[in-house]
Short mmCIF file of C-alpha atoms in Angstrom, two decimals:
data_model
loop_
_atom_site.label_atom_id
_atom_site.label_comp_id
_atom_site.label_asym_id
_atom_site.label_seq_id
_atom_site.Cartn_x
_atom_site.Cartn_y
_atom_site.Cartn_z
CA MET A 1 -2.89 -3.11 -35.59
CA TRP A 2 0.54 -2.53 -35.70
CA LEU A 3 0.19 -1.33 -31.13
CA LEU A 4 -1.51 -4.08 -30.62
CA VAL A 5 1.58 -6.21 -32.02
CA ALA A 6 4.14 -3.95 -30.18
CA LEU A 7 2.09 -4.35 -26.96
CA GLY A 8 2.24 -8.32 -27.48
CA ILE A 9 5.83 -8.48 -28.15
CA VAL A 10 6.57 -6.19 -24.57
CA LEU A 11 4.12 -8.90 -22.97
CA GLN A 12 6.07 -11.76 -23.56
CA GLN A 13 9.00 -10.07 -23.04
CA LEU A 14 7.85 -10.00 -19.20
CA PRO A 15 9.60 -12.35 -16.25
CA LEU A 16 6.99 -12.58 -15.00
CA ASP A 17 3.45 -12.88 -16.31
CA ILE A 18 0.12 -14.33 -14.88
CA THR A 19 -3.55 -14.58 -16.54
CA TYR A 20 -6.32 -15.70 -16.25
CA GLU A 21 -10.09 -16.14 -18.59
CA PRO A 22 -13.45 -16.57 -16.69
CA GLY A 23 -14.12 -20.39 -16.68
CA ALA A 24 -10.91 -21.73 -16.89
CA THR A 25 -9.16 -24.31 -14.51
CA GLY A 26 -6.81 -22.23 -13.39
CA PRO A 27 -4.45 -19.16 -14.15
CA VAL A 28 -1.67 -19.47 -16.89
CA VAL A 29 1.44 -18.29 -16.03
CA HIS A 30 4.12 -17.01 -18.35
CA VAL A 31 7.56 -17.13 -17.11
CA GLY A 32 9.68 -14.86 -19.41
CA PRO A 33 13.24 -14.02 -19.86
CA VAL A 34 14.29 -15.11 -15.75
CA LEU A 35 17.81 -16.87 -16.55
CA TYR A 36 19.34 -14.09 -18.49
CA GLY A 37 22.86 -12.97 -18.11
CA ASP A 38 26.18 -15.49 -18.58
CA GLU A 39 26.81 -15.52 -14.69
CA LEU A 40 23.89 -17.93 -13.56
CA GLU A 41 25.66 -20.24 -16.58
CA ASP A 42 29.19 -19.75 -15.19
CA GLY A 43 27.62 -20.22 -11.97
CA ALA A 44 26.14 -23.62 -12.82
CA ARG A 45 29.53 -24.97 -14.59
CA SER A 46 31.49 -23.77 -11.18
CA GLY A 47 29.46 -26.58 -9.78
CA LEU A 48 26.59 -23.96 -8.18
CA PRO A 49 23.29 -25.75 -7.86
CA ILE A 50 20.35 -23.00 -9.18
CA ARG A 51 17.04 -23.65 -7.93
CA VAL A 52 14.19 -21.89 -9.67
CA ARG A 53 11.12 -21.81 -7.55
CA VAL A 54 7.94 -20.77 -8.99
CA ARG A 55 4.68 -20.03 -5.96
CA VAL A 56 0.55 -19.05 -7.29
CA GLU A 57 -1.77 -17.62 -5.00
CA LEU A 58 -5.81 -17.32 -4.92
CA TRP A 59 -7.46 -14.99 -3.03
CA GLN A 60 -10.91 -14.11 -2.19
CA ASP A 61 -11.08 -10.31 -2.18
CA ARG A 62 -12.86 -9.06 0.73
CA PHE A 63 -12.53 -6.46 3.47
CA PHE A 64 -9.39 -8.51 4.39
CA ASP A 65 -8.24 -10.67 1.43
CA GLN A 66 -7.88 -14.34 2.51
CA LEU A 67 -5.78 -17.06 0.83
CA VAL A 68 -7.62 -19.32 -0.65
CA ASP A 69 -6.04 -22.51 -1.81
CA SER A 70 -1.95 -22.28 -3.67
CA THR A 71 0.32 -24.48 -5.78
CA SER A 72 4.09 -24.14 -5.79
CA TRP A 73 6.84 -26.08 -7.54
CA SER A 74 10.57 -26.41 -7.43
CA THR A 75 13.34 -26.68 -10.32
CA ILE A 76 17.21 -27.40 -9.56
CA ILE A 77 19.50 -26.89 -12.44
CA LEU A 78 22.84 -28.26 -11.66
CA PHE A 79 25.98 -29.20 -14.45
CA GLU A 80 27.24 -32.54 -15.10
CA PRO A 81 31.02 -32.20 -15.95
CA LEU A 82 31.91 -35.23 -16.70
CA GLY A 83 29.27 -35.47 -19.59
CA GLY A 84 29.34 -31.58 -20.02
CA ARG A 85 25.15 -31.26 -20.30
CA PHE A 86 23.13 -29.40 -17.43
CA GLN A 87 20.42 -31.26 -15.79
CA ILE A 88 17.60 -29.91 -14.82
CA ARG A 89 15.50 -31.55 -11.51
CA SER A 90 12.04 -30.91 -10.51
CA SER A 91 10.49 -31.93 -7.90
CA GLY A 92 7.29 -33.82 -7.67
CA ASP A 93 5.72 -37.77 -7.20
CA PRO A 94 7.58 -39.15 -9.55
CA ALA A 95 10.70 -36.91 -9.92
CA THR A 96 11.60 -35.57 -13.00
CA ILE A 97 15.61 -35.30 -14.58
CA LEU A 98 16.13 -34.06 -17.54
CA ALA A 99 19.44 -33.03 -19.57
CA TYR A 100 20.48 -30.75 -22.10
CA ASP A 101 23.80 -29.51 -24.03
CA THR A 102 23.41 -25.82 -23.35
CA PHE A 103 22.47 -23.21 -20.86
CA ARG A 104 20.04 -21.74 -23.83
CA GLY A 105 18.31 -25.15 -23.52
CA VAL A 106 17.86 -25.08 -20.13
CA ARG A 107 16.24 -21.59 -21.01
CA ALA A 108 13.83 -22.39 -23.16
CA ALA A 109 12.74 -25.51 -21.11
CA LEU A 110 12.16 -23.51 -18.30
CA GLU A 111 11.18 -19.60 -19.69
CA THR A 112 7.04 -20.92 -20.71
CA ALA A 113 3.45 -21.04 -19.61
CA TYR A 114 2.48 -22.97 -17.16
CA ARG A 115 -1.33 -23.73 -16.28
CA PRO A 116 -1.69 -24.88 -13.02
CA ARG A 117 -5.35 -26.23 -11.87
CA LEU A 118 -6.21 -24.31 -9.17
CA SER A 119 -9.41 -22.03 -9.38
CA PRO A 120 -12.52 -20.46 -6.91
CA ALA A 121 -15.16 -23.76 -5.42
CA ARG A 122 -16.89 -20.50 -4.50
CA ASP A 123 -18.51 -17.18 -5.82
CA GLY A 124 -16.96 -14.17 -4.96
CA ARG A 125 -14.62 -12.42 -6.21
CA PHE A 126 -10.78 -13.14 -6.70
CA TYR A 127 -7.34 -12.82 -8.09
CA TYR A 128 -4.38 -14.77 -8.72
CA THR A 129 -0.61 -13.96 -7.41
CA ALA A 130 2.73 -15.71 -8.47
CA SER A 131 6.15 -15.06 -7.29
CA LEU A 132 9.31 -16.43 -8.91
CA GLN A 133 12.14 -16.50 -7.01
CA ILE A 134 16.03 -17.76 -8.38
CA GLU A 135 18.43 -18.59 -5.56
CA THR A 136 21.96 -19.65 -5.22
CA LEU A 137 22.14 -19.57 -1.17
CA SER A 138 18.32 -20.73 1.02
CA VAL A 139 17.53 -21.76 4.14
CA SER A 140 17.79 -25.48 3.33
CA ASP A 141 21.28 -24.87 2.34
CA LEU A 142 21.87 -22.40 5.94
CA GLU A 143 20.66 -25.52 7.46
CA GLU A 144 23.28 -27.44 5.58
CA LEU A 145 25.99 -25.88 6.71
CA GLU A 146 24.67 -25.41 10.27
CA ARG A 147 25.34 -29.63 10.03
CA TRP A 148 29.04 -29.31 8.01
CA LEU A 149 29.52 -26.98 11.59
CA GLN A 150 28.62 -29.38 13.74
CA GLY A 151 29.22 -32.83 12.22
CA GLU A 152 32.56 -32.20 9.52
CA LEU A 153 34.32 -29.68 11.61
CA GLN A 154 33.52 -32.43 15.18
CA PRO A 155 36.19 -35.38 14.24
CA ALA A 156 38.95 -32.49 12.88
CA VAL A 157 38.61 -31.09 16.57
CA SER A 158 38.73 -34.16 18.39
CA GLY A 159 41.46 -35.15 16.34
CA ARG A 160 40.27 -37.81 14.06
CA GLY A 161 40.17 -35.33 10.82
CA SER A 162 42.28 -32.37 9.39
CA VAL A 163 40.78 -28.87 10.61
CA PRO A 164 42.27 -27.01 8.11
CA GLY A 165 40.76 -29.76 5.25
CA ALA A 166 37.00 -29.75 6.95
CA ILE A 167 37.26 -25.77 7.28
CA GLY A 168 38.62 -25.81 3.27
CA GLN A 169 35.65 -28.18 2.01
CA GLY A 170 32.87 -26.16 3.82
CA ALA A 171 34.76 -22.88 3.01
CA LYS A 172 34.17 -23.72 -0.48
CA ARG A 173 30.79 -25.07 -0.45
CA LEU A 174 29.86 -21.67 1.04
CA MET A 175 31.39 -19.62 -1.36
CA LEU A 176 30.35 -21.18 -4.22
CA ARG A 177 26.71 -20.81 -3.64
CA ILE A 178 27.57 -16.54 -2.46
CA LEU A 179 29.82 -16.19 -5.28
CA ASP A 180 28.20 -13.07 -6.56
CA LEU A 181 24.95 -14.52 -7.54
CA PRO A 182 22.59 -12.37 -6.01
CA THR A 183 18.55 -13.69 -5.26
CA ARG A 184 16.09 -13.16 -8.01
CA ARG A 185 12.62 -12.32 -7.38
CA PHE A 186 9.94 -11.65 -9.75
CA ASP A 187 6.44 -10.98 -8.80
CA ALA A 188 2.73 -10.77 -10.66
CA ARG A 189 -0.86 -10.65 -10.51
CA THR A 190 -4.22 -10.38 -12.51
CA GLY A 191 -7.30 -8.68 -12.17
CA ARG A 192 -9.96 -9.20 -9.84
CA PHE A 193 -12.73 -11.18 -11.36
CA ARG A 194 -16.00 -12.78 -9.94
CA VAL A 195 -17.18 -15.93 -9.97
CA PRO A 196 -20.84 -16.27 -9.72
CA ALA A 197 -23.17 -18.54 -7.34
CA ALA A 198 -22.73 -22.79 -8.20
CA SER A 199 -20.57 -22.21 -10.88
CA GLY A 200 -16.55 -22.19 -9.59
CA PRO A 201 -14.91 -25.84 -10.83
CA SER A 202 -13.12 -27.17 -8.56
CA THR A 203 -9.41 -27.33 -7.71
CA GLY A 204 -6.73 -29.65 -8.35
CA GLU A 205 -3.13 -30.30 -9.38
CA ALA A 206 -1.03 -28.80 -12.17
CA VAL A 207 -1.54 -29.67 -15.31
CA SER A 208 1.83 -28.56 -16.71
CA LEU A 209 4.49 -29.62 -14.48
CA PRO A 210 4.93 -33.01 -13.33
CA HIS A 211 6.32 -31.83 -10.52
CA GLY A 212 3.88 -29.33 -9.20
CA ARG A 213 2.41 -29.85 -5.92
CA ARG A 214 -0.32 -28.33 -4.17
CA SER A 215 -0.69 -27.03 -0.64
CA GLY A 216 -4.06 -26.06 1.34
CA GLY A 217 -4.85 -22.65 1.77
CA ARG A 218 -4.18 -20.82 5.46
#
């Protein structure tokens, strides 16, 4: 008995885990202690947005495994210095904004279980994969930097602004993003399971996340 209890504690402490029960409308994604360490809170308090992205994929087990469907969602963690509170902004329609007095509240809100509706619509052998990424410098950040280089610096070069001022503002934003906050990535997958003929439920939107969105399989 004590071994089962200890095993349950270990599973709860996994950064990312995904499970599936036959007949369910989708898997359960367990997000564990992924926002650990003071550097994330310190970075957020310094004005650095932190993005948490989760992607869940449904694969069919074949000679060449086939991606059937996927769903993903993103959450941005921000700190509002005037109010002294953290904000969680989630993508979706409508987008949601939640506020917390402490970073511990942010962790409690995000490190939980999610139930996306993503299930096979035909018979066969399948499995789920999940990935979670925490990042402070992304492709969109690089695109923003490129726009800054093309836009903010041009007025200064043409004599309509201050070159040191433009460079200083852009460099400050860039340095905030790369301030000793490397990307964290976690991956998990379920075991393979079989869906009998004519028993696969239909797919749909994630029920536990108002910001979940679903994209078609490739």
